[in-house]
Short mmCIF file of C-alpha atoms in Angstrom, two decimals:
data_model
loop_
_atom_site.label_atom_id
_atom_site.label_comp_id
_atom_site.label_asym_id
_atom_site.label_seq_id
_atom_site.Cartn_x
_atom_site.Cartn_y
_atom_site.Cartn_z
CA UNK A 9 -113.86 -198.06 180.91
CA UNK A 10 -115.56 -196.18 183.73
CA UNK A 11 -118.82 -196.54 181.83
CA UNK A 12 -118.34 -200.32 181.52
CA UNK A 13 -117.52 -200.58 185.22
CA UNK A 14 -120.65 -198.57 186.05
CA UNK A 15 -122.70 -200.85 183.78
CA UNK A 16 -121.18 -203.92 185.48
CA UNK A 17 -121.96 -202.53 188.92
CA UNK A 18 -125.48 -201.68 187.79
CA UNK A 19 -125.95 -205.21 186.43
CA UNK A 20 -124.75 -206.84 189.66
CA UNK A 21 -126.77 -204.36 191.70
CA UNK A 22 -129.93 -205.53 189.92
CA UNK A 23 -129.81 -208.75 191.89
CA UNK A 24 -127.66 -208.16 194.95
CA UNK A 25 -127.96 -205.37 197.48
CA UNK A 26 -127.15 -207.46 200.57
CA UNK A 27 -124.84 -210.42 199.95
CA UNK A 28 -126.04 -212.25 203.07
CA UNK A 29 -129.70 -211.95 202.08
CA UNK A 30 -128.96 -213.00 198.50
CA UNK A 31 -126.98 -215.99 199.83
CA UNK A 32 -129.88 -216.99 202.09
CA UNK A 33 -132.32 -216.79 199.14
CA UNK A 34 -130.07 -219.00 197.01
CA UNK A 35 -129.70 -221.51 199.88
CA UNK A 36 -133.51 -221.57 200.33
CA UNK A 37 -133.93 -222.22 196.60
CA UNK A 38 -131.29 -224.97 196.63
CA UNK A 39 -132.99 -226.59 199.63
CA UNK A 40 -136.34 -226.19 197.88
CA UNK A 41 -134.97 -227.93 194.78
CA UNK A 42 -133.78 -230.85 196.88
CA UNK A 43 -137.11 -231.03 198.75
CA UNK A 44 -139.19 -230.79 195.56
CA UNK A 45 -137.21 -233.64 193.98
CA UNK A 46 -137.92 -235.86 197.02
CA UNK A 47 -141.33 -234.78 198.31
CA UNK A 48 -142.87 -233.10 195.26
CA UNK A 49 -145.45 -230.31 195.33
CA UNK A 50 -145.93 -230.19 199.16
CA UNK A 51 -142.37 -228.86 199.42
CA UNK A 52 -143.56 -225.73 197.60
CA UNK A 53 -145.42 -224.62 200.73
CA UNK A 54 -142.21 -224.72 202.75
CA UNK A 55 -140.27 -222.97 199.97
CA UNK A 56 -142.75 -220.08 199.76
CA UNK A 57 -143.00 -219.70 203.53
CA UNK A 58 -139.22 -219.59 203.90
CA UNK A 59 -138.94 -216.96 201.16
CA UNK A 60 -141.63 -214.86 202.84
CA UNK A 61 -140.00 -215.35 206.25
CA UNK A 62 -136.57 -214.18 205.05
CA UNK A 63 -138.21 -211.03 203.63
CA UNK A 64 -139.66 -210.21 207.07
CA UNK A 65 -136.42 -211.20 208.87
CA UNK A 66 -134.05 -209.09 206.79
CA UNK A 67 -136.41 -206.08 206.74
CA UNK A 68 -136.65 -206.22 210.56
CA UNK A 69 -132.88 -206.61 210.85
CA UNK A 70 -132.29 -203.53 208.72
CA UNK A 71 -134.98 -201.65 210.64
CA UNK A 72 -133.19 -202.50 213.90
CA UNK A 73 -129.81 -201.43 212.50
CA UNK A 74 -131.33 -198.17 211.36
CA UNK A 75 -132.99 -197.58 214.76
CA UNK A 76 -129.62 -198.08 216.49
CA UNK A 77 -127.86 -195.74 214.06
CA UNK A 78 -130.42 -192.93 214.19
CA UNK A 79 -129.56 -191.55 217.68
CA UNK A 80 -125.99 -190.98 216.46
CA UNK A 81 -127.18 -189.44 213.21
CA UNK A 82 -129.52 -187.03 214.97
CA UNK A 83 -127.87 -186.17 218.29
CA UNK A 84 -129.70 -184.28 220.98
CA UNK B 30 -154.84 -214.83 178.03
CA UNK B 31 -154.59 -214.21 181.79
CA UNK B 32 -150.88 -215.07 181.70
CA UNK B 33 -150.29 -212.67 178.79
CA UNK B 34 -152.07 -209.87 180.64
CA UNK B 35 -150.11 -210.55 183.81
CA UNK B 36 -146.81 -210.45 181.90
CA UNK B 37 -147.85 -207.28 180.06
CA UNK B 38 -148.75 -205.67 183.40
CA UNK B 39 -145.47 -206.70 185.08
CA UNK B 40 -143.40 -205.46 182.10
CA UNK B 41 -145.42 -202.24 181.87
CA UNK B 42 -145.24 -201.31 185.56
CA UNK B 43 -141.57 -202.29 185.98
CA UNK B 44 -140.57 -200.41 182.84
CA UNK B 45 -142.62 -197.34 183.82
CA UNK B 46 -140.70 -196.99 187.09
CA UNK B 47 -137.28 -197.16 185.41
CA UNK B 48 -138.35 -195.00 182.46
CA UNK B 49 -139.43 -192.29 184.90
CA UNK B 50 -135.92 -192.26 186.39
CA UNK B 51 -134.30 -192.14 182.93
CA UNK B 52 -136.68 -189.36 181.85
CA UNK B 53 -135.69 -187.27 184.88
CA UNK B 54 -132.05 -187.34 183.70
CA UNK B 55 -132.92 -186.51 180.07
CA UNK B 56 -135.21 -183.65 181.16
CA UNK B 57 -132.55 -182.21 183.45
CA UNK B 58 -129.97 -182.28 180.66
CA UNK B 59 -132.38 -181.06 177.97
CA UNK B 60 -133.73 -178.14 179.99
CA UNK B 61 -130.28 -176.91 181.02
CA UNK B 62 -128.17 -177.61 177.89
CA UNK B 63 -130.62 -177.81 174.98
CA UNK B 64 -132.39 -180.83 173.58
CA UNK B 65 -130.34 -182.06 170.61
CA UNK B 66 -127.51 -183.88 172.43
CA UNK B 67 -129.56 -185.47 175.23
CA UNK B 68 -132.18 -186.71 172.77
CA UNK B 69 -129.46 -188.20 170.55
CA UNK B 70 -127.83 -189.79 173.62
CA UNK B 71 -131.17 -191.20 174.77
CA UNK B 72 -131.91 -192.51 171.26
CA UNK B 73 -128.54 -194.28 171.03
CA UNK B 74 -129.10 -195.82 174.48
CA UNK B 75 -132.56 -197.07 173.41
CA UNK B 76 -131.06 -198.65 170.26
CA UNK B 77 -128.33 -200.37 172.34
CA UNK B 78 -130.92 -201.62 174.83
CA UNK B 79 -133.12 -202.90 171.98
CA UNK B 80 -130.11 -204.82 170.60
CA UNK B 81 -129.52 -206.34 174.05
CA UNK B 82 -133.12 -207.56 174.17
CA UNK B 83 -132.88 -209.05 170.66
CA UNK B 84 -129.48 -210.71 171.15
CA UNK B 85 -129.94 -212.05 174.69
CA UNK B 86 -133.63 -212.79 174.17
CA UNK B 87 -132.88 -214.99 171.14
CA UNK B 88 -129.80 -216.49 172.75
CA UNK B 89 -131.44 -217.62 175.97
CA UNK B 90 -134.58 -218.96 174.32
CA UNK B 91 -132.76 -220.93 171.61
CA UNK B 92 -129.79 -222.27 173.59
CA UNK B 93 -130.99 -222.95 177.14
CA UNK B 94 -133.33 -225.88 177.90
CA UNK B 95 -136.72 -224.75 179.18
CA UNK B 96 -136.34 -226.17 182.70
CA UNK B 97 -132.93 -224.51 183.11
CA UNK B 98 -134.23 -221.24 181.70
CA UNK B 99 -137.12 -221.22 184.16
CA UNK B 100 -134.83 -222.05 187.09
CA UNK B 101 -132.20 -219.46 186.11
CA UNK B 102 -134.58 -216.65 185.21
CA UNK B 103 -136.86 -217.52 188.14
CA UNK B 104 -133.92 -217.27 190.56
CA UNK B 105 -132.72 -213.97 189.06
CA UNK B 106 -136.27 -212.60 189.01
CA UNK B 107 -136.70 -213.63 192.63
CA UNK B 108 -133.46 -211.88 193.65
CA UNK B 109 -134.44 -208.81 191.63
CA UNK B 110 -138.03 -208.70 192.90
CA UNK B 111 -137.11 -209.31 196.53
CA UNK B 112 -134.53 -206.49 196.33
CA UNK B 113 -137.24 -204.06 195.18
CA UNK B 114 -139.71 -205.42 197.74
CA UNK B 115 -137.15 -205.16 200.56
CA UNK B 116 -136.52 -201.49 199.70
CA UNK B 117 -140.25 -200.81 199.34
CA UNK B 118 -140.89 -202.29 202.80
CA UNK B 119 -138.16 -200.12 204.33
CA UNK B 120 -139.52 -197.02 202.57
CA UNK B 121 -143.09 -197.77 203.67
CA UNK B 122 -141.86 -198.23 207.24
CA UNK B 123 -139.97 -194.93 207.12
CA UNK B 124 -136.53 -196.53 207.54
CA UNK B 125 -135.33 -195.35 204.11
CA UNK B 126 -136.25 -192.01 202.51
CA UNK B 127 -138.76 -192.09 199.65
CA UNK B 128 -137.30 -191.73 196.16
CA UNK B 129 -137.74 -188.12 195.09
CA UNK B 130 -137.67 -187.35 191.35
CA UNK B 131 -137.62 -183.58 191.95
CA UNK B 132 -134.48 -183.97 194.06
CA UNK B 133 -132.88 -186.31 191.51
CA UNK B 134 -133.70 -183.73 188.84
CA UNK B 135 -132.14 -180.91 190.88
CA UNK B 136 -129.03 -182.98 191.60
CA UNK B 137 -128.53 -183.56 187.88
CA UNK B 138 -129.09 -179.87 187.10
CA UNK B 139 -126.52 -178.93 189.76
CA UNK B 140 -124.06 -181.45 188.31
CA UNK B 141 -124.53 -179.87 184.87
CA UNK B 142 -124.22 -176.40 186.31
CA UNK B 143 -120.73 -177.29 187.44
CA UNK B 144 -119.90 -178.56 183.97
CA UNK B 145 -121.04 -175.61 181.84
CA UNK B 146 -117.54 -174.88 180.62
CA UNK B 147 -117.17 -178.35 179.17
CA UNK B 148 -118.05 -179.25 175.61
CA UNK B 149 -121.56 -180.16 174.47
CA UNK B 150 -120.95 -183.88 174.43
CA UNK B 151 -121.31 -183.84 178.22
CA UNK B 152 -125.09 -183.64 177.72
CA UNK B 153 -124.96 -186.44 175.15
CA UNK B 154 -122.91 -188.76 177.39
CA UNK B 155 -124.97 -187.99 180.49
CA UNK B 156 -128.24 -188.80 178.72
CA UNK B 157 -126.73 -191.91 177.07
CA UNK B 158 -125.35 -193.18 180.36
CA UNK B 159 -128.50 -192.39 182.36
CA UNK B 160 -130.90 -193.97 179.88
CA UNK B 161 -128.63 -197.00 179.29
CA UNK B 162 -128.05 -197.76 182.98
CA UNK B 163 -131.70 -197.25 183.98
CA UNK B 164 -132.73 -199.13 180.85
CA UNK B 165 -130.71 -202.21 181.87
CA UNK B 166 -133.40 -202.91 184.45
CA UNK B 167 -136.09 -202.56 181.77
CA UNK B 168 -134.17 -205.00 179.55
CA UNK B 169 -133.89 -207.50 182.38
CA UNK B 170 -137.59 -207.20 183.26
CA UNK B 171 -138.66 -207.64 179.62
CA UNK B 172 -136.37 -210.64 179.03
CA UNK B 173 -137.16 -212.24 182.38
CA UNK B 174 -140.93 -211.93 182.24
CA UNK B 175 -141.18 -212.61 178.50
CA UNK B 176 -138.67 -215.45 178.05
CA UNK B 177 -139.68 -218.43 180.18
CA UNK B 178 -143.41 -218.09 179.44
CA UNK B 179 -142.78 -217.52 175.68
CA UNK B 180 -144.66 -214.26 175.96
CA UNK B 181 -142.26 -211.94 174.15
CA UNK B 182 -144.98 -209.93 172.46
CA UNK B 183 -146.75 -209.14 175.75
CA UNK B 184 -143.48 -208.31 177.54
CA UNK B 185 -141.99 -206.13 174.78
CA UNK B 186 -145.33 -204.38 174.22
CA UNK B 187 -145.59 -203.70 177.96
CA UNK B 188 -142.06 -202.25 178.08
CA UNK B 189 -142.49 -200.11 174.96
CA UNK B 190 -145.94 -198.86 176.01
CA UNK B 191 -144.55 -197.79 179.38
CA UNK B 192 -141.63 -195.99 177.74
CA UNK B 193 -143.95 -194.22 175.29
CA UNK B 194 -146.46 -193.17 177.97
CA UNK B 195 -143.79 -191.87 180.37
CA UNK B 196 -141.84 -190.09 177.60
CA UNK B 197 -145.00 -188.43 176.25
CA UNK B 198 -146.06 -187.32 179.73
CA UNK B 199 -142.56 -186.01 180.51
CA UNK B 200 -142.21 -184.08 177.27
CA UNK B 201 -145.71 -182.65 177.67
CA UNK B 202 -145.13 -181.25 181.16
CA UNK B 203 -141.36 -180.61 180.73
CA UNK B 204 -140.88 -181.33 184.41
CA UNK B 205 -139.85 -184.42 186.36
CA UNK B 206 -142.83 -186.71 186.87
CA UNK B 207 -143.01 -186.16 190.61
CA UNK B 208 -146.62 -187.29 190.77
CA UNK B 209 -145.86 -190.79 189.56
CA UNK B 210 -146.28 -192.88 192.72
CA UNK B 211 -142.89 -194.46 192.13
CA UNK B 212 -142.51 -196.07 195.54
CA UNK B 213 -145.99 -197.62 195.38
CA UNK B 214 -145.25 -198.85 191.86
CA UNK B 215 -141.97 -200.38 193.02
CA UNK B 216 -143.83 -202.12 195.84
CA UNK B 217 -146.38 -203.56 193.40
CA UNK B 218 -143.73 -204.57 190.85
CA UNK B 219 -141.63 -206.13 193.63
CA UNK B 220 -144.62 -208.30 194.57
CA UNK B 221 -145.33 -209.23 190.92
CA UNK B 222 -141.73 -210.11 190.06
CA UNK B 223 -141.12 -212.00 193.31
CA UNK B 224 -144.26 -214.08 192.70
CA UNK B 225 -143.38 -214.73 189.07
CA UNK B 226 -139.78 -215.61 190.04
CA UNK B 227 -140.94 -218.08 192.71
CA UNK B 228 -143.39 -219.64 190.23
CA UNK B 229 -140.79 -220.13 187.48
CA UNK B 230 -137.96 -221.19 189.76
CA UNK B 231 -140.15 -223.96 191.23
CA UNK B 232 -141.30 -225.04 187.76
CA UNK B 233 -137.64 -225.22 186.75
CA UNK B 234 -137.09 -227.52 189.75
CA UNK B 235 -139.70 -229.85 188.27
CA UNK B 236 -142.64 -228.92 190.51
CA UNK B 237 -146.18 -228.38 189.24
CA UNK B 238 -148.19 -225.63 190.86
CA UNK B 239 -151.80 -226.36 191.80
CA UNK B 240 -154.00 -224.23 189.53
CA UNK B 241 -151.01 -223.61 187.23
CA UNK B 242 -150.63 -219.87 186.47
CA UNK B 243 -153.44 -218.89 188.87
CA UNK B 244 -151.20 -219.88 191.79
CA UNK B 245 -149.17 -216.70 191.08
CA UNK B 246 -152.02 -214.71 192.60
CA UNK B 247 -151.84 -216.82 195.77
CA UNK B 248 -148.06 -216.27 195.86
CA UNK B 249 -148.62 -212.51 195.46
CA UNK B 250 -151.06 -212.62 198.38
CA UNK B 251 -148.50 -214.37 200.60
CA UNK B 252 -145.76 -211.84 199.76
CA UNK B 253 -148.18 -208.93 200.34
CA UNK B 254 -149.03 -210.32 203.79
CA UNK B 255 -145.34 -210.89 204.63
CA UNK B 256 -144.29 -207.41 203.51
CA UNK B 257 -147.15 -205.70 205.37
CA UNK B 258 -146.23 -207.72 208.46
CA UNK B 259 -142.65 -206.48 208.18
CA UNK B 260 -143.82 -202.85 207.80
CA UNK B 261 -146.14 -203.19 210.82
CA UNK B 262 -143.44 -204.74 213.00
CA UNK B 263 -140.87 -202.08 212.09
CA UNK B 264 -143.36 -199.26 212.74
CA UNK B 265 -144.18 -200.50 216.28
CA UNK B 266 -143.24 -197.84 218.87
CA UNK B 267 -141.36 -200.44 220.92
CA UNK B 268 -139.26 -201.47 217.93
CA UNK B 269 -135.54 -200.92 218.39
#
């Protein structure tokens, strides 16, 4: 049972490490789907730029969180 | 031909990274408790993983319409690839520690050292569990890159070649493969899978990419630029 739970966690962990970021990616894709169905190929540019932008945004956010945490982790 | 090579490369590199991690566990168990049980455990895990590829590979290709398959697998591949890329960016920027196979090896040896009084099946279970769990990522990569493009042969060959190369190298040196540039590989595979995922997800939405498969290279370029930008911004001295 523990093995199955570990396998389940591993499987979920393949796709989700940060629920907020995963949610944002899914929302971008859903918006992209809507835009592609209405505008066609030009919407792909927006889709790709948004995906690239969220990568930068979430990496910076985690970098900031880590920078704030580090003084407490390494006092003095 | 270009598409087949790209899929082979993505499956090979992705599988090589995960196989290195699985090999570290098998080596740690084999060198501390003898080779019979861990090799049997690893073999059973490989058979189970092969069955997963056969069952799910057949199932998804024969039961899911192509557009839905591309959208579903593209989305999952995108989530998977972006997760690797996100971690690779943080490692490159020094926010997260680099993955260290020697340390992972030592941790496993220490864990086994505490369990010496237990029966021999500990080595079997540890190898089975390690290879199976690490192998799940290999299975996903092979199914995801091989399925939507109907390139099973290229994907499975890429995965198997990676496993064979890493296993041969590991058994030859009998040490964890610390020189494999795992973090760089993860960065590259993150870019490849994210690009492939974006490509297939959009095709599943009904869009046609200009230049068809060649547009994947443009996508890879965009994600490389974005990830390098993130690394540069995080590394700035004023960043806080």
